[in-house]
Amino acid sequence: MTYRAPVQDALFVMQELAGLGQMYQWEGCEDATPETAQAVLEECARLNEEVIAPLNWTGDVQPSSFEAGQVRATPGFQDAFRQYTAGGWQGLHHPSAYGGQGLPKLIHAACTEFVNAANTSFALCPLLTDGAIEALLTAGSEAQKACYIPPMIEGRWTGTMNLTEPQAGSDLSLVRTRAEPQPDGSYKLFGTKIFITWGEHDMAENIVHLVLARVAGAPEGVKGISLFICPKFLVQADGSLGARNDVQCVSIEHKMGIKASPTAVLQFGDGGGAVGYLVGEENRGLEYMFVMMNAARFGVGVQGIAVADRAYQRAVRYAHDRVQSRPVDGSMSKAAPIIHHPDVRRMLMTMRALSEGCRAMALVAAGAHDAAHAHPDAEVRRDSQAFYEFMVPLIKGYSTEMSLEVTSLGVQVHGGMGFIEETGAAQHYRDAKILTIYEGTTAIQANDLVGRKTVRDGGAQAKALAAQVAATEAELLAREDAQARAVAHRLAAAREDFLAVVDFMVAQSRSQPNAVYAGSVPYLMLAGNLVAGWQMARALLAAQAAASRGEGTNFLTAKVLTACFYADHVLPRTRGWREAIVGGAEALLAMPLEAF
Amino acid sequence: MTYRAPVQDALFVMQELAGLGQMYQWEGCEDATPETAQAVLEECARLNEEVIAPLNWTGDVQPSSFEAGQVRATPGFQDAFRQYTAGGWQGLHHPSAYGGQGLPKLIHAACTEFVNAANTSFALCPLLTDGAIEALLTAGSEAQKACYIPPMIEGRWTGTMNLTEPQAGSDLSLVRTRAEPQPDGSYKLFGTKIFITWGEHDMAENIVHLVLARVAGAPEGVKGISLFICPKFLVQADGSLGARNDVQCVSIEHKMGIKASPTAVLQFGDGGGAVGYLVGEENRGLEYMFVMMNAARFGVGVQGIAVADRAYQRAVRYAHDRVQSRPVDGSMSKAAPIIHHPDVRRMLMTMRALSEGCRAMALVAAGAHDAAHAHPDAEVRRDSQAFYEFMVPLIKGYSTEMSLEVTSLGVQVHGGMGFIEETGAAQHYRDAKILTIYEGTTAIQANDLVGRKTVRDGGAQAKALAAQVAATEAELLAREDAQARAVAHRLAAAREDFLAVVDFMVAQSRSQPNAVYAGSVPYLMLAGNLVAGWQMARALLAAQAAASRGEGTNFLTAKVLTACFYADHVLPRTRGWREAIVGGAEALLAMPLEAF
């Protein structure tokens, strides 16, 4: 078994930190009992451990392949995708009206981690399909929803997001794909889209492309972009497939990682125009796409956690098995498994603490998302929504950046073997590097965090978050326990660093926008670090409480120690970022462009 | 041109910081005038920019290949190697008695950076040959030196280091390859060596393998290991090649990076025993090998600087060309080249500051190495030697770790294009990951730093270093300049963090060895960061002085700003490491092994 889904840790976080225990009392969430959650996670773990995880390496050595407009998925992926969708996993959190299970995002988020850890390339196909479903749920007509969503949930069709063009990546205002209105109310699309994940493949009968394009005469910039459905095969009135649409895959990319996930260049309209159907209203496409993108950003953050945990598990196995050198404390007279060496343990604990901290951050945010939609109290709903929105750039930005560190440590623990591809550690390192880039680079997340999430409300939400952290510090201090107290002090120091930076951001955003944005990514890292460390501190409290109820297990011991380690080794990084942000922009802004 | 050798920066550091201006006055260094250094660096730059750099990508897509015991190098490598050795580069710092140029390490170090930046895979072949030459110079007999060194300097033969076996990597006490004495004074070798860089290839007529093995009856552990010459082809009395020796390449590895460098599994003695010749005395092999390894560790640190600089140059080019989004300060009404965006500049400045800081650290250490050998004053020689030895683990450990950060940022600056292999940024990211592993992992360097370099002398050398840093702070403060003063304050904070950690290491090494070694890598990072930042501060002083003499150039402006950026953004990281080291080991040591 190369992957063990962290069912116990996910359930612990869901119940103790993310509000799973209350959720089933909310209207529409009646099915989301702790028992159901456990059953769902266990079943999800089984499928991913047994069926999907073994295909991860296969996908690296036999990537999806392209020939004459056709893409063939990695051998085994078709069958795995059939099992995945037959098990109902594609519809897990989508409405039952369209064939979904209607479970909350909290349960879905945990399951998403498992499939991404099992096989990131594979998991991208359902992740993009989820995004297409969300966009249609938000803005599609009833007829569009009824036509397109059920087959996607069944896995007969899949979905894609078509945003990027060669000249338009982070900057979607530069999109040029054009849409010409037709007499029958449809449009004809013309243009080239690149970096289209699972944009062409042979795992499903049809592919529902959601495409950003400009209607002739639309305003310049982002306010002139509309969203279109452009299916690979046109759909007839009875739902059966009709003619092949004029959208062609002209190539797929040769990438450093996630090689099994085909990244397509799609050509629309070379044969007279690809038939597209407007979603919602003209010129509001970006707004709709943002709904989808926010879900996808959360999803990519979870990918970071997933890849990190897989890398951690692999490194732990190796550290138990590999025998090399005597322990420095003289406790053994012979060479020992390397997990006995302090630096190997430091690396493993760093990997573990970062993964667990980010998992807790993501699941708590997912719980807040559910509360924002279903909690009976309007004030809780509003606060939960504000909290969730603050979290999205942290989950996307921080969890993916931490996955780079964790997968790098994963290779390092293996020594020279880590650099040999067959060992498997290198794949995680290569796969992870896309996560800080797609669905908005870390800088794009940081812009969102600074502009929309921090400065716009004068730092109110950021300070509300800090107040919650301070409340946890008070709980820790009240425990009168050495470990809890130590964590409280580390947390307080990190919170003060956070607040100093928030004050700087809010105060200087108008007068020194360049200095503020020069600090945006360090601010994102600082905030993500604080929130993940805060959740670990909450986990320590919950684990100590459970242990005091007599639930003494290795799991609880490890949770407390991992929280302490996070506080000791990871939280203190905030000081460096604070120093860099506050007063650290001058030199970088003064540098003449030609001097670089 | 995909690579521009940083001739100006190297010469600036060599003259202003590393003592090049004095060196030609020392006995044996008469040729090392600043003029000669400049001419050598310019010629080296030309060869590497024009001939060797263009083969870097070729090597990634057409790696060295293995068939039936033969390894074929990447197309173009043979010819490039002929040009490299014909130019005298292999012998640059080796004694003229054996055909070398006899130039100091300072000049050689700069040249080594250029060839490694041009093509890391290619550069490994001369790097290993250098190691073999150094080992023979240290411990070989006069006959061995005369026989083997000149052909290696001429490039007709190359050299290798055969240490690692499947069960013996970081822990060489586990070496099992055995050597049986023969009546004629030679030995027969039997065993398997792995991870042998350029262990087999078709770029030279012969390969001089230096092999660690145990003579029958030798003591257990590292004190029973001897060093042998085991040439691929036996050498006849007249120096011509004789019979093929019984050493066979049985496979090469499939690696994540440096794919053009063949990493061989070598089988010794399957056909009755490989003929080996003892180097020096029996059972002193590891001691000799350490001479070679120290040179190689310095060389690998330089590889980190090299790959980082290449990644930086690529990212700068892309950032000037790629147009995306309007600047946040509203200074342009249209999408701008991304170098206008503050976060892109932050990334580029981070890459630049780390690369320049580590280059300065390495060249200053190289200058100290030369002073240790050739300075007329015995006290200076002794102090320089102690300084150099303290630097080696920092150069190897910190420069390679920083290369991971820099190459990751290099991909990030490219956005989605960075993940596409053809862009080239991904190759640097993949190549760099071996640098923190081979020639001793970062943890092995950190053990050396803690044990042999810090604790053994009670922190004396570490404190002497801190005193030198403090002297630079005083110079900065005396300048009465805002930038210099700001750098002085950052430097003082980092130095205090360093001293606190040194005190902890020295005080606790006996009572809490596990806690001390749990902090060894963070200590290495802290110390490397301090030293690189200190050299940048010295560079600021030198650049300001040069500017005040009227030498006003973009180069001097950029140097001052890069030093300020290092101080503002990179130096403050020391606090996080200090906190992690001092009092941060408890949780990681308390974690039960079965709970990982």
Coordinates of C-alpha atoms in Angstrom, one line a residue, chain A residues 300-587:
Chain A
V300 CA -5.9 23.5 -5.5
G301 CA -5.0 24.4 -1.9
V302 CA -6.3 20.9 -1.0
Q303 CA -4.1 19.4 -3.7
G304 CA -1.1 21.0 -1.9
I305 CA -2.1 19.3 1.3
A306 CA -2.7 16.0 -0.5
V307 CA 0.7 15.9 -2.3
A308 CA 2.4 17.0 0.9
D309 CA 0.8 14.2 2.9
R310 CA 1.7 11.6 0.3
A311 CA 5.3 12.8 0.3
Y312 CA 5.3 12.7 4.1
Q313 CA 4.0 9.1 4.1
R314 CA 6.6 8.0 1.6
A315 CA 9.4 9.7 3.6
V316 CA 8.3 8.1 6.9
R317 CA 8.4 4.6 5.3
Y318 CA 11.9 5.2 4.0
A319 CA 13.1 6.6 7.3
H320 CA 11.9 3.5 9.1
D321 CA 13.6 1.2 6.6
R322 CA 16.9 2.8 5.7
V323 CA 19.7 1.9 8.0
Q324 CA 22.6 4.4 8.1
S325 CA 24.9 5.7 10.8
R326 CA 24.8 5.4 14.6
P327 CA 22.6 7.8 16.6
V328 CA 24.5 10.9 17.9
D329 CA 23.5 10.3 21.5
G330 CA 25.4 7.0 21.6
S331 CA 22.2 5.1 22.4
M332 CA 22.9 2.4 19.8
S333 CA 26.2 0.8 19.0
K334 CA 25.3 0.0 15.4
A335 CA 23.9 1.9 12.4
A336 CA 20.2 2.6 13.0
P337 CA 17.2 3.3 10.9
I338 CA 17.6 7.0 9.9
I339 CA 14.4 8.0 11.7
H340 CA 16.6 7.8 14.8
H341 CA 18.6 10.8 13.6
P342 CA 17.5 14.2 14.9
D343 CA 17.6 15.9 11.6
V344 CA 15.6 13.3 9.9
R345 CA 13.0 13.6 12.6
R346 CA 13.1 17.4 12.2
M347 CA 12.4 17.0 8.5
L348 CA 9.6 14.5 9.0
M349 CA 8.0 16.7 11.8
T350 CA 8.2 19.7 9.5
M351 CA 6.5 17.9 6.8
R352 CA 3.9 16.5 9.1
A353 CA 3.2 19.8 10.9
L354 CA 2.8 21.7 7.7
S355 CA 0.5 19.1 6.2
E356 CA -1.7 18.8 9.3
G357 CA -1.8 22.5 9.9
C358 CA -3.0 23.2 6.4
R359 CA -5.4 20.3 6.5
A360 CA -7.0 21.8 9.6
M361 CA -7.1 25.3 8.0
A362 CA -8.8 24.0 4.9
L363 CA -11.4 21.8 6.7
V364 CA -12.2 24.6 9.1
A365 CA -12.8 26.9 6.2
A366 CA -14.9 24.2 4.5
G367 CA -17.0 24.0 7.7
A368 CA -17.4 27.8 7.6
H369 CA -18.5 27.6 4.0
D370 CA -21.2 25.2 5.0
A371 CA -22.2 27.4 7.9
A372 CA -22.4 30.4 5.6
H373 CA -25.0 28.5 3.6
A374 CA -26.9 26.5 6.1
H375 CA -26.5 27.8 9.6
P376 CA -29.9 28.9 11.1
D377 CA -28.4 32.2 12.5
A378 CA -28.0 35.0 10.0
E379 CA -25.2 36.5 11.9
V380 CA -23.2 33.3 11.9
R381 CA -23.9 32.9 8.2
R382 CA -22.5 36.3 7.5
D383 CA -19.4 35.9 9.7
S384 CA -18.8 32.5 8.3
Q385 CA -18.9 33.8 4.8
A386 CA -16.5 36.6 5.6
F387 CA -14.2 34.1 7.3
Y388 CA -14.3 31.7 4.4
E389 CA -13.5 34.4 1.9
F390 CA -10.5 35.5 3.9
M391 CA -9.4 31.9 4.0
V392 CA -9.5 31.1 0.3
P393 CA -6.3 32.9 -0.7
L394 CA -4.5 31.5 2.3
I395 CA -5.6 27.9 1.5
K396 CA -4.6 28.3 -2.1
G397 CA -1.4 30.3 -1.5
Y398 CA 0.0 28.9 1.7
S399 CA -0.9 25.3 1.3
T400 CA 0.6 25.1 -2.1
E401 CA 3.8 27.0 -1.1
M402 CA 4.2 24.7 1.8
S403 CA 3.8 21.7 -0.5
L404 CA 7.0 22.8 -2.3
E405 CA 8.8 22.7 1.0
V406 CA 7.3 19.4 2.0
T407 CA 8.0 17.6 -1.2
S408 CA 11.5 19.0 -1.3
L409 CA 12.1 17.6 2.2
G410 CA 10.5 14.4 1.0
V411 CA 13.2 14.0 -1.6
Q412 CA 15.9 15.0 0.9
V413 CA 14.9 12.4 3.5
H414 CA 15.6 9.8 0.7
G415 CA 19.1 11.1 0.1
G416 CA 20.5 10.0 -3.3
M417 CA 17.6 7.6 -3.8
G418 CA 15.2 10.6 -3.8
F419 CA 16.8 11.8 -7.0
I420 CA 16.2 8.5 -8.8
E421 CA 12.8 8.7 -10.4
E422 CA 11.8 5.1 -9.6
T423 CA 11.8 5.9 -5.9
G424 CA 8.7 8.1 -6.4
A425 CA 9.7 11.0 -4.1
A426 CA 10.8 13.1 -7.1
Q427 CA 7.4 12.8 -8.7
H428 CA 5.8 14.6 -5.8
Y429 CA 8.4 17.4 -6.0
R430 CA 7.7 17.8 -9.8
D431 CA 4.0 17.5 -9.5
A432 CA 3.7 20.1 -6.7
K433 CA 5.4 22.9 -8.6
I434 CA 2.3 23.6 -10.7
L435 CA 0.2 24.2 -7.6
T436 CA 1.6 27.6 -6.8
I437 CA 0.9 28.6 -10.4
Y438 CA -2.4 27.5 -11.8
E439 CA -5.8 28.8 -10.7
G440 CA -4.0 32.1 -9.9
T441 CA -0.3 32.2 -8.9
T442 CA 0.6 32.9 -5.3
A443 CA 1.0 36.5 -6.2
I444 CA -2.5 36.6 -7.5
Q445 CA -3.8 35.1 -4.3
A446 CA -1.8 37.6 -2.4
N447 CA -3.3 40.5 -4.4
D448 CA -6.7 39.2 -3.5
L449 CA -5.7 38.9 0.2
V450 CA -4.3 42.4 0.3
G451 CA -6.8 44.3 -1.9
R452 CA -10.2 42.6 -1.5
K453 CA -9.8 40.8 1.8
T454 CA -7.7 43.2 3.9
V455 CA -7.6 46.8 2.7
R456 CA -11.1 47.0 1.4
D457 CA -12.7 46.7 4.9
G458 CA -9.9 48.6 6.6
G459 CA -8.5 45.4 8.1
A460 CA -11.7 44.5 9.9
Q461 CA -11.8 40.8 8.9
A462 CA -8.1 40.4 9.5
K463 CA -8.5 41.9 13.0
A464 CA -11.5 39.7 13.7
L465 CA -9.4 36.7 12.9
A466 CA -6.6 38.0 15.2
A467 CA -9.2 38.3 18.0
Q468 CA -10.2 34.6 17.5
V469 CA -6.5 33.7 17.7
A470 CA -6.2 35.7 20.9
A471 CA -9.2 33.8 22.3
T472 CA -7.4 30.5 21.7
E473 CA -4.3 31.9 23.4
A474 CA -6.4 32.7 26.4
E475 CA -7.7 29.1 26.4
L476 CA -4.2 27.7 26.2
L477 CA -3.0 29.8 29.1
A478 CA -6.0 28.8 31.2
R479 CA -5.0 25.2 30.7
E480 CA -2.0 25.7 33.1
D481 CA 0.0 23.2 31.1
A482 CA 3.6 23.7 30.0
Q483 CA 3.0 22.7 26.4
A484 CA -0.2 24.7 26.1
R485 CA 1.5 27.7 27.6
A486 CA 4.5 27.5 25.3
V487 CA 2.2 27.3 22.3
A488 CA 0.3 30.3 23.5
H489 CA 3.4 32.4 23.7
R490 CA 4.5 31.4 20.1
L491 CA 1.0 32.1 18.9
A492 CA 0.9 35.5 20.5
A493 CA 4.2 36.5 18.9
A494 CA 2.9 35.4 15.5
R495 CA -0.4 37.2 16.0
E496 CA 1.5 40.4 16.8
D497 CA 3.5 40.1 13.7
F498 CA 0.3 39.6 11.7
L499 CA -1.3 42.7 13.2
A500 CA 1.7 44.9 12.6
V501 CA 1.6 43.9 9.0
V502 CA -2.2 44.4 8.7
D503 CA -1.8 47.9 10.1
F504 CA 1.0 48.6 7.5
M505 CA -1.1 47.3 4.7
V506 CA -4.2 49.3 5.6
A507 CA -2.3 52.5 6.4
Q508 CA 0.0 52.5 3.3
S509 CA -2.2 51.0 0.5
R510 CA -3.0 54.4 -1.0
S511 CA 0.2 56.2 -0.4
Q512 CA 2.6 53.4 -1.1
P513 CA 0.8 50.8 -3.2
N514 CA 4.0 49.4 -4.6
A515 CA 5.5 48.9 -1.2
V516 CA 2.3 47.2 0.0
Y517 CA 2.2 44.9 -3.0
A518 CA 5.9 44.1 -2.7
G519 CA 4.9 42.7 0.7
S520 CA 1.8 40.9 -0.5
V521 CA 3.3 37.4 -0.8
P522 CA 5.2 37.6 2.5
Y523 CA 1.9 38.8 4.1
L524 CA 0.1 35.8 2.6
M525 CA 2.7 33.4 4.0
L526 CA 2.6 35.1 7.4
A527 CA -1.2 34.9 7.6
G528 CA -1.3 31.3 6.3
N529 CA 1.3 30.3 8.8
L530 CA -0.6 32.0 11.6
V531 CA -3.9 30.4 10.7
A532 CA -2.5 26.9 10.3
G533 CA -0.6 27.3 13.6
W534 CA -3.7 28.6 15.3
Q535 CA -5.6 25.5 14.1
M536 CA -2.9 23.3 15.4
A537 CA -3.1 25.1 18.7
R538 CA -6.9 24.4 18.7
A539 CA -6.1 20.8 17.9
L540 CA -3.8 20.6 20.9
L541 CA -6.6 21.8 23.2
A542 CA -9.0 19.3 21.7
A543 CA -6.4 16.5 21.9
Q544 CA -5.5 17.3 25.5
A545 CA -9.2 17.3 26.4
A546 CA -9.8 14.0 24.7
A547 CA -6.8 12.5 26.4
S548 CA -8.1 13.8 29.8
R549 CA -11.3 11.9 29.1
G550 CA -9.2 8.8 28.9
E551 CA -9.0 8.5 25.2
G552 CA -5.3 7.9 25.4
T553 CA -3.9 7.0 22.0
N554 CA -0.8 7.5 20.0
F555 CA -2.9 9.7 17.8
L556 CA -3.6 12.2 20.5
T557 CA 0.0 12.2 21.7
A558 CA 1.2 12.8 18.2
K559 CA -1.3 15.6 17.7
V560 CA -0.1 17.4 20.8
L561 CA 3.5 17.0 19.9
T562 CA 2.9 18.0 16.3
A563 CA 1.1 21.2 17.5
C564 CA 4.1 22.0 19.8
F565 CA 6.5 21.4 16.9
Y566 CA 4.5 23.7 14.6
A567 CA 4.6 26.4 17.3
D568 CA 8.3 25.9 18.0
H569 CA 9.6 25.5 14.4
V570 CA 7.1 27.0 12.0
L571 CA 5.3 29.8 13.7
P572 CA 8.5 31.8 14.4
R573 CA 9.0 32.3 10.7
T574 CA 6.5 35.2 11.0
R575 CA 9.1 37.6 12.3
G576 CA 11.2 37.4 9.2
W577 CA 8.2 38.1 6.9
R578 CA 7.1 41.0 9.1
E579 CA 10.6 42.6 8.9
A580 CA 10.7 42.1 5.2
I581 CA 7.2 43.7 4.6
V582 CA 7.4 46.6 7.0
G583 CA 10.1 48.9 5.6
G584 CA 11.6 46.3 3.3
A585 CA 10.3 47.5 -0.1
E586 CA 12.6 50.5 -0.7
A587 CA 15.6 48.7 -2.3

